[in-house]
JSON list of C-alpha atoms and ligand atoms in Angstrom, two decimals:
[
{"chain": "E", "resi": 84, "resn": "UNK", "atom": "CA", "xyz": [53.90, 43.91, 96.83]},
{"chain": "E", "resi": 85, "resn": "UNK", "atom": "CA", "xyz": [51.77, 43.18, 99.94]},
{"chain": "E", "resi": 86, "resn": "UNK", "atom": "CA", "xyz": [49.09, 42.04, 101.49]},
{"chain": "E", "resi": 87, "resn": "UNK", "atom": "CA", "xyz": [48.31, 44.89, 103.24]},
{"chain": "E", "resi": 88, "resn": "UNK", "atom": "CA", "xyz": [45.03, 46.36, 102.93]},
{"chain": "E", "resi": 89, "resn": "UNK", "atom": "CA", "xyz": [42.53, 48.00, 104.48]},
{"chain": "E", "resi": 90, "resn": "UNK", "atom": "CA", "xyz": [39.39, 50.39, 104.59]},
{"chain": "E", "resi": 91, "resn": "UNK", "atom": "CA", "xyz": [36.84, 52.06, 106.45]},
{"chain": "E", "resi": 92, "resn": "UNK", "atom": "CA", "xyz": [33.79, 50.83, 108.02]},
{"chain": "E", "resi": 93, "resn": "UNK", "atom": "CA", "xyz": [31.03, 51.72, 105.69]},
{"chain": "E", "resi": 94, "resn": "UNK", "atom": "CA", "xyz": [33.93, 50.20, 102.65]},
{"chain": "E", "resi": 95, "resn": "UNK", "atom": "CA", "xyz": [33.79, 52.97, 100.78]},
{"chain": "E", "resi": 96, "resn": "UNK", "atom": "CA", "xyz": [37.22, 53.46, 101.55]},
{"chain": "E", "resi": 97, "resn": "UNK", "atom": "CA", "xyz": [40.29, 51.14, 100.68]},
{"chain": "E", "resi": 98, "resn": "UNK", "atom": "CA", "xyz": [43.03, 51.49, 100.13]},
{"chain": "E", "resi": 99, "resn": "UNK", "atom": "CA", "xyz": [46.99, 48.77, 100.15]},
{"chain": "E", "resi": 100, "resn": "UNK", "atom": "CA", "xyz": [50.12, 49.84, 101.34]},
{"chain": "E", "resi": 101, "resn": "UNK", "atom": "CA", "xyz": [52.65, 49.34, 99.10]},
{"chain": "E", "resi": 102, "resn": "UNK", "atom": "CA", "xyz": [54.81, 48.25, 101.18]},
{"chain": "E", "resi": 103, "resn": "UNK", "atom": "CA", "xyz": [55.25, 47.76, 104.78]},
{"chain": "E", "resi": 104, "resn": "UNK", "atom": "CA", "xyz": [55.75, 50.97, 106.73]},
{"chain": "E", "resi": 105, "resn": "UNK", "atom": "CA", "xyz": [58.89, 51.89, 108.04]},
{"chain": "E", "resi": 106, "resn": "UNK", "atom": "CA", "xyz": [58.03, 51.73, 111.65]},
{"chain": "E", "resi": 107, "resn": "UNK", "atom": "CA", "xyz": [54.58, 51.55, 114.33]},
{"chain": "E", "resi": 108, "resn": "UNK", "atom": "CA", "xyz": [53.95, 53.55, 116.69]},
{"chain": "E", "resi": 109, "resn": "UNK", "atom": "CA", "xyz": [51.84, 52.51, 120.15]},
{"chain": "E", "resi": 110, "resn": "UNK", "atom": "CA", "xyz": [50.63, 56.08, 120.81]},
{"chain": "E", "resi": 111, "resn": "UNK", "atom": "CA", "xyz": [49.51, 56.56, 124.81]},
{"chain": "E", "resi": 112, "resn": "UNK", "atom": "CA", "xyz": [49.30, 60.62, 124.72]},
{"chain": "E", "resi": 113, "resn": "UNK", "atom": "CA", "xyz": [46.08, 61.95, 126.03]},
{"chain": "E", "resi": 114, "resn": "UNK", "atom": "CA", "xyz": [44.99, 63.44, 122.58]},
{"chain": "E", "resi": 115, "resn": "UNK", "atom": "CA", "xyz": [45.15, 59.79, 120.43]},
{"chain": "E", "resi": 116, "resn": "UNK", "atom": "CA", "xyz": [43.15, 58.21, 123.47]},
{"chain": "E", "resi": 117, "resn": "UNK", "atom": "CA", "xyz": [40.44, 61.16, 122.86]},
{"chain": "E", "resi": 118, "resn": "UNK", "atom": "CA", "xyz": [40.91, 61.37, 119.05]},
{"chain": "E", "resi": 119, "resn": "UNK", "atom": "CA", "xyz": [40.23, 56.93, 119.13]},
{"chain": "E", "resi": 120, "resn": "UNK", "atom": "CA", "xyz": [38.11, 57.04, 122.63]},
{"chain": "E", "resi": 121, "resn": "UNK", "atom": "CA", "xyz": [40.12, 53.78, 123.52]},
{"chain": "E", "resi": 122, "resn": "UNK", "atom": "CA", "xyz": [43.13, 53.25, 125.10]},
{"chain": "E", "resi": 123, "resn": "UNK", "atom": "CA", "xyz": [45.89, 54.25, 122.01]},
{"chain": "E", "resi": 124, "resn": "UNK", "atom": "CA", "xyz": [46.62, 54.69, 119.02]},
{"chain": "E", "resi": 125, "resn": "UNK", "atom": "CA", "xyz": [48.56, 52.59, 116.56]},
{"chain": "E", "resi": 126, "resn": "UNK", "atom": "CA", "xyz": [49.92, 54.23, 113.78]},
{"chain": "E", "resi": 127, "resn": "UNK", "atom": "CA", "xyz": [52.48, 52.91, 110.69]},
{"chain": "E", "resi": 128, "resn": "UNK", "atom": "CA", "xyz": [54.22, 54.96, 109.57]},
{"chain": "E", "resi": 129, "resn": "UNK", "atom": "CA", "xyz": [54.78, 54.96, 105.79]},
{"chain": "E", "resi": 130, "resn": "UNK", "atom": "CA", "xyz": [55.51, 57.27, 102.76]},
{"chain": "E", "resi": 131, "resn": "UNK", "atom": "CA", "xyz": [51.89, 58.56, 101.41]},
{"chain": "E", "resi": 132, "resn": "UNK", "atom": "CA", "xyz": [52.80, 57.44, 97.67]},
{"chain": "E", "resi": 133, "resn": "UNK", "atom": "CA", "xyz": [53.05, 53.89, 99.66]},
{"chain": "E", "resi": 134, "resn": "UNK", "atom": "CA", "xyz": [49.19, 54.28, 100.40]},
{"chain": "E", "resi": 135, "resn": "UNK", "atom": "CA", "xyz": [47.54, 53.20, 97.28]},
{"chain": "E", "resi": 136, "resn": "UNK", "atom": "CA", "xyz": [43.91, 54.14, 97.47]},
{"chain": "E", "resi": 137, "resn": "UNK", "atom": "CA", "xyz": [41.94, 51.18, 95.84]},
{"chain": "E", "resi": 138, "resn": "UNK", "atom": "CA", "xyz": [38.11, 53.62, 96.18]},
{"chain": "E", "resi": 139, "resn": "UNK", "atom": "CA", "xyz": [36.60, 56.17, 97.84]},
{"chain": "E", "resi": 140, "resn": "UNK", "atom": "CA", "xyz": [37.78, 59.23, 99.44]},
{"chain": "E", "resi": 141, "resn": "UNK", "atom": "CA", "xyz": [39.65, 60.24, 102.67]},
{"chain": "E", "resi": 142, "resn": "UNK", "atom": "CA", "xyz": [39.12, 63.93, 103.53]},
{"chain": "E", "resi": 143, "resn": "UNK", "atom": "CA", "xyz": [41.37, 65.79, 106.26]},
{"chain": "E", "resi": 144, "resn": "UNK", "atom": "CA", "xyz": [39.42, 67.49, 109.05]},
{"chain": "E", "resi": 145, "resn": "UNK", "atom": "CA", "xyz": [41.82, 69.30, 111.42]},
{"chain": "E", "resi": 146, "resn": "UNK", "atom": "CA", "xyz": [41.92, 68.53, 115.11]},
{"chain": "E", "resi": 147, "resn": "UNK", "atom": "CA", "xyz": [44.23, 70.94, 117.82]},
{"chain": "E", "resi": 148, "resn": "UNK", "atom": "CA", "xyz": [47.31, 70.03, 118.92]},
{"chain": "E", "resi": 149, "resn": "UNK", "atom": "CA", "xyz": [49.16, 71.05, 122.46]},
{"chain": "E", "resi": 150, "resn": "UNK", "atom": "CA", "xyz": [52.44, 72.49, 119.98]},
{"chain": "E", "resi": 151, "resn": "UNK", "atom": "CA", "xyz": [49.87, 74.36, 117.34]},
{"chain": "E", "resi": 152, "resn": "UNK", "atom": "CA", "xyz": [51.09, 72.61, 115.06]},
{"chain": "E", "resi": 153, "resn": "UNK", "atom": "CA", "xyz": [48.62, 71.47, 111.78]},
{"chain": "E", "resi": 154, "resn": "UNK", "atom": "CA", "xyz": [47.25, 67.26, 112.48]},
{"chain": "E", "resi": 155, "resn": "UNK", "atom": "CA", "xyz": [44.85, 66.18, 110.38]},
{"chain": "E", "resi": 156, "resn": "UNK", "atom": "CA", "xyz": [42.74, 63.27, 110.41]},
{"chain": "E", "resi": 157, "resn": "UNK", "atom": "CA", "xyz": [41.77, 61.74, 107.03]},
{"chain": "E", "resi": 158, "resn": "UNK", "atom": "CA", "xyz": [38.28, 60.29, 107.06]},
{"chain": "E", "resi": 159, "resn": "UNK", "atom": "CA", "xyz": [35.78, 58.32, 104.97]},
{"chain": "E", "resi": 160, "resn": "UNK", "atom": "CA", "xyz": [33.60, 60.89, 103.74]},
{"chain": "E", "resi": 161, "resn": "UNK", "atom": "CA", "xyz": [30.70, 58.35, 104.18]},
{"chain": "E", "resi": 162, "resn": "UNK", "atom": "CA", "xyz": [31.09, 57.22, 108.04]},
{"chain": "E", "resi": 163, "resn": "UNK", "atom": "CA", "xyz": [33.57, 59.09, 108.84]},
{"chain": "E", "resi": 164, "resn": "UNK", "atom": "CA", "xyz": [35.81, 56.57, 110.40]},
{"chain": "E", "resi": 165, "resn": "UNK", "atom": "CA", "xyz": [39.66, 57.53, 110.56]},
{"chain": "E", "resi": 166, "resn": "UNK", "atom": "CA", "xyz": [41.56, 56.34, 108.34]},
{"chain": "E", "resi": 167, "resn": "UNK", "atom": "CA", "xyz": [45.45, 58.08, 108.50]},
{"chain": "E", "resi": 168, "resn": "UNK", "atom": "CA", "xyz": [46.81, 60.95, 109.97]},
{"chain": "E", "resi": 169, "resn": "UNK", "atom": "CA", "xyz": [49.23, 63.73, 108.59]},
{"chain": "E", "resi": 170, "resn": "UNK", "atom": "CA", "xyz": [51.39, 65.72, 111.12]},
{"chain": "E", "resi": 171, "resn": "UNK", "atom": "CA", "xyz": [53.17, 69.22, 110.77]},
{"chain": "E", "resi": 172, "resn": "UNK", "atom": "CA", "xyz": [51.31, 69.49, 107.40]},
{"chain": "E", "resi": 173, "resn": "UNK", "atom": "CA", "xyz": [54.48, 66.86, 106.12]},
{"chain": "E", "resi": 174, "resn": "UNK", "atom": "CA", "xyz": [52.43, 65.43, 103.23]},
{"chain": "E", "resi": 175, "resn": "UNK", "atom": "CA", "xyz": [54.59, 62.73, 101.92]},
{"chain": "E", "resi": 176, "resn": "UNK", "atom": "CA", "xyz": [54.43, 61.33, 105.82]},
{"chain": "E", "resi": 177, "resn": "UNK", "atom": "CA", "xyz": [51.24, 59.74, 106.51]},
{"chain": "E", "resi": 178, "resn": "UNK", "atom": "CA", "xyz": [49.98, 57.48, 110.39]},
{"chain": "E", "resi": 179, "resn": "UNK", "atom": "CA", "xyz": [48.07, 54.59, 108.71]},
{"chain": "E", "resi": 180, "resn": "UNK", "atom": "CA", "xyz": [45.30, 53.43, 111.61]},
{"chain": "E", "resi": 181, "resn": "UNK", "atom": "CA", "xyz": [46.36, 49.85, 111.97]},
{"chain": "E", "resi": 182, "resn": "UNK", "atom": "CA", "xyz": [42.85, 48.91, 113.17]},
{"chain": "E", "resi": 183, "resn": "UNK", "atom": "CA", "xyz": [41.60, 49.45, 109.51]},
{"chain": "E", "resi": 184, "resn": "UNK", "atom": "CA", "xyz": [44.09, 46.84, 107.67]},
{"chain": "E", "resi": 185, "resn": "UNK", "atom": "CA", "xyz": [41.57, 43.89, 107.11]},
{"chain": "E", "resi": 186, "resn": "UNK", "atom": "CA", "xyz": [44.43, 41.92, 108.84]},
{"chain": "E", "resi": 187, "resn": "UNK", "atom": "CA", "xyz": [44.95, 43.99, 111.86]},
{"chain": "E", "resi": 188, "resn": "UNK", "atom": "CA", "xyz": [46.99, 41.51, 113.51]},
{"chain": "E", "resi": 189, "resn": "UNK", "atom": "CA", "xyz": [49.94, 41.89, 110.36]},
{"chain": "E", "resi": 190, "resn": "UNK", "atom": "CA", "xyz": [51.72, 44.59, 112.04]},
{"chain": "E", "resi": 191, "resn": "UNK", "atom": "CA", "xyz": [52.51, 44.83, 115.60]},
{"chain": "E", "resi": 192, "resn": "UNK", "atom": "CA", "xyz": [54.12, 47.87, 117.64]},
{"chain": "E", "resi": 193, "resn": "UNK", "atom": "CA", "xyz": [57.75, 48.74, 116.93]},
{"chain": "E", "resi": 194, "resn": "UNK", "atom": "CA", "xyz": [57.74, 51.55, 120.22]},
{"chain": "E", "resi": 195, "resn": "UNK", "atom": "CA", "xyz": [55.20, 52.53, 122.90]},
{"chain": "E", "resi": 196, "resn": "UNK", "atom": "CA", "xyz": [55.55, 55.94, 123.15]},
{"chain": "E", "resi": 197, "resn": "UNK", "atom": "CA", "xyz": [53.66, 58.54, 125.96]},
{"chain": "E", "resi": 198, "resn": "UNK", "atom": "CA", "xyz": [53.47, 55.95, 128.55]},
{"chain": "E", "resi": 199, "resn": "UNK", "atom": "CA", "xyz": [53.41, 58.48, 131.20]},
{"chain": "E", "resi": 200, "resn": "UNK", "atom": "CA", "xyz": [49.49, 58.82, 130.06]},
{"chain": "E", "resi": 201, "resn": "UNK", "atom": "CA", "xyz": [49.04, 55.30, 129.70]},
{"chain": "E", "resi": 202, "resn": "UNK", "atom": "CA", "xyz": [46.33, 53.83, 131.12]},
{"chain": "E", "resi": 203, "resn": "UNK", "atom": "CA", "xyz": [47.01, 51.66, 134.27]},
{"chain": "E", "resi": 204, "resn": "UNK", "atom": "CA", "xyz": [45.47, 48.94, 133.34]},
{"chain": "E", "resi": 205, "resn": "UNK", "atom": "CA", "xyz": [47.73, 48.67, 129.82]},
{"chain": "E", "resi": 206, "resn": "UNK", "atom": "CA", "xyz": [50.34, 45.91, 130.54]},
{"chain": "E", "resi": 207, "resn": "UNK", "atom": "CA", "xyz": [53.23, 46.82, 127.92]},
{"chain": "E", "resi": 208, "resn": "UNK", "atom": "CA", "xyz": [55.33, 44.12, 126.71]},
{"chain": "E", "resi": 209, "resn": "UNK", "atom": "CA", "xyz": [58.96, 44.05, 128.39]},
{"chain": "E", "resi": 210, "resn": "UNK", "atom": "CA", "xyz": [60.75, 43.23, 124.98]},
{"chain": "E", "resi": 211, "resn": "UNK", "atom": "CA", "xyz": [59.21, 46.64, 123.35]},
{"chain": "E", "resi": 212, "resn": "UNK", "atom": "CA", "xyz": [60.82, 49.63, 123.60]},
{"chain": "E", "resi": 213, "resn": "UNK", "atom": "CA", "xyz": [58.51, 52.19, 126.08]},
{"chain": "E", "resi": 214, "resn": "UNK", "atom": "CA", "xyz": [59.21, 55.75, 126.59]},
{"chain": "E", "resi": 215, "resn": "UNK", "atom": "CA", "xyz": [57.51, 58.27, 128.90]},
{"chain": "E", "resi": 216, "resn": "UNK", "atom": "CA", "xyz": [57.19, 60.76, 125.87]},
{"chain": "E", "resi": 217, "resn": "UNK", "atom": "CA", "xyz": [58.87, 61.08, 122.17]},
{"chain": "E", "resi": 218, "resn": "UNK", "atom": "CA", "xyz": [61.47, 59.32, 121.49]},
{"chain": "E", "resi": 219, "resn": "UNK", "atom": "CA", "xyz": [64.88, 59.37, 119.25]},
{"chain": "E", "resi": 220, "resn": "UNK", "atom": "CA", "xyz": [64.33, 57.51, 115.93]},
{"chain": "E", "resi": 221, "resn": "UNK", "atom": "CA", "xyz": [67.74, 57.81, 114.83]},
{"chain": "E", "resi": 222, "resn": "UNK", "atom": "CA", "xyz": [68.43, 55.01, 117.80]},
{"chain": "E", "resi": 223, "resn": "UNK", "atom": "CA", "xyz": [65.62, 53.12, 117.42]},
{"chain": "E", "resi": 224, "resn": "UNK", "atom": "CA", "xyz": [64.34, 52.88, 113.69]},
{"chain": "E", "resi": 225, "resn": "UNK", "atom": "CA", "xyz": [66.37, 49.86, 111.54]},
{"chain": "E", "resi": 226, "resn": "UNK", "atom": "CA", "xyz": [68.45, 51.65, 108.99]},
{"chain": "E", "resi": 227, "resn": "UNK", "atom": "CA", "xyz": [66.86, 51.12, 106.14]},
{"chain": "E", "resi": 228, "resn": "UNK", "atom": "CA", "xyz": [63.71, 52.96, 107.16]},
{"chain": "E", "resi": 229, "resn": "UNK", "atom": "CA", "xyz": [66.16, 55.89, 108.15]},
{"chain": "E", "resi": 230, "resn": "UNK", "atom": "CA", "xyz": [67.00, 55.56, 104.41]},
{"chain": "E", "resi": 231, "resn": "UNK", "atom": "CA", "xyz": [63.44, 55.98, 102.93]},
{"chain": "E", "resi": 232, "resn": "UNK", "atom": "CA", "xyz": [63.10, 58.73, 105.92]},
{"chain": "E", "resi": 233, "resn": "UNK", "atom": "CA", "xyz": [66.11, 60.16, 104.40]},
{"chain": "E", "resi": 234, "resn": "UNK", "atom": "CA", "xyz": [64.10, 60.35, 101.31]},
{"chain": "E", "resi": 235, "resn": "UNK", "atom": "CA", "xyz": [61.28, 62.69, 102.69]},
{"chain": "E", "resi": 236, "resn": "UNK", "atom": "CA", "xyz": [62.73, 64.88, 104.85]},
{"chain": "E", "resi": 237, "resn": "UNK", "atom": "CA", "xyz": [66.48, 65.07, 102.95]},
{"chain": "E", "resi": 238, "resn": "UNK", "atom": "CA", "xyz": [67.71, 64.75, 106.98]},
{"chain": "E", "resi": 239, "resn": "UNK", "atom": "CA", "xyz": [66.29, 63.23, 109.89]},
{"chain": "E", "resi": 240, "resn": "UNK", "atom": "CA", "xyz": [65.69, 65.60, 112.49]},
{"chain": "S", "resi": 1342, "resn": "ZN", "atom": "ZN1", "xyz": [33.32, 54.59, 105.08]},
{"chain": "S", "resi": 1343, "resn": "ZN", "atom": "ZN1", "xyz": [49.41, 60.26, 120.61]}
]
């Protein structure tokens, strides 16, 4: 169990995570700074049968991508405010939006990744791991979240 929940603005939406995710991403690319119109984005990462949804409804709406490949954005269907993402059409892998848990402050940024877009006036914290783009999650993520990784993709590629 955890404490972990969250919602949209309207509350409409809520939803707990099952557990805490298995790693958060600090997200500096150009298209997450659109996509939010802020400076990042900070997404947990966590198996979608970890997001229990408490009410409402999230519904995908597709938004391009440099590679082509599918991301959709799941919104309140009421105010529309994003609630996870879902990447490469991998279901069972879902980008919680931090900013929703009612306790925003509960989980804090495990990488900052596409720093070469970040904006100048981000300071990054020096005891963070920061990389211009993607990065190698085999290195960085603790092993048991390479386990429940294991679990959805059979590999990490
Ligand atoms: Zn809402
Ligand atoms: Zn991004």
């Amino acid at each position: 169990m955890s404490d972990l929940e969250g919602g949209c603005a309207c509350g409409t939406v809520r939803y707990r995570l099952a557990s805490r995710p298995m790693f958060v991403h600090c997200c500096h690319c150009r298209d997450c700074q659109r996509q939010t119109g802020s400076a990042f984005v900070l997404n947990a990462l966590i198996e979608a049968d970890r997001v229990v949804l408490l009410s409402g409804n999230a519904e995908a709406s597709a938004v391009p991508t440099p590679s082509g490949k599918p991301h959709e954005i799941y919104r309140c269907s009421s105010c529309r405010v994003a609630l996870w993402s879902i990447y490469g059409g991998v279901q069972k892998l879902r980008f919680v939006r931090v900013g929703t848990l009612d306790d925003a402050a509960a989980l804090k940024p495990d990488v900052h990744i596409y720093v070469r877009s970040k904006l100048p006036w981000v300071t990054l914290p020096e005891n963070v791991p920061a990389f211009d783009s993607y990065y190698d999650s085999r290195k960085l993520w603790p092993a048991e979240s390479l386990q429940r990784r294991r679990a959805i993709f059979g590999e990490v590629p």
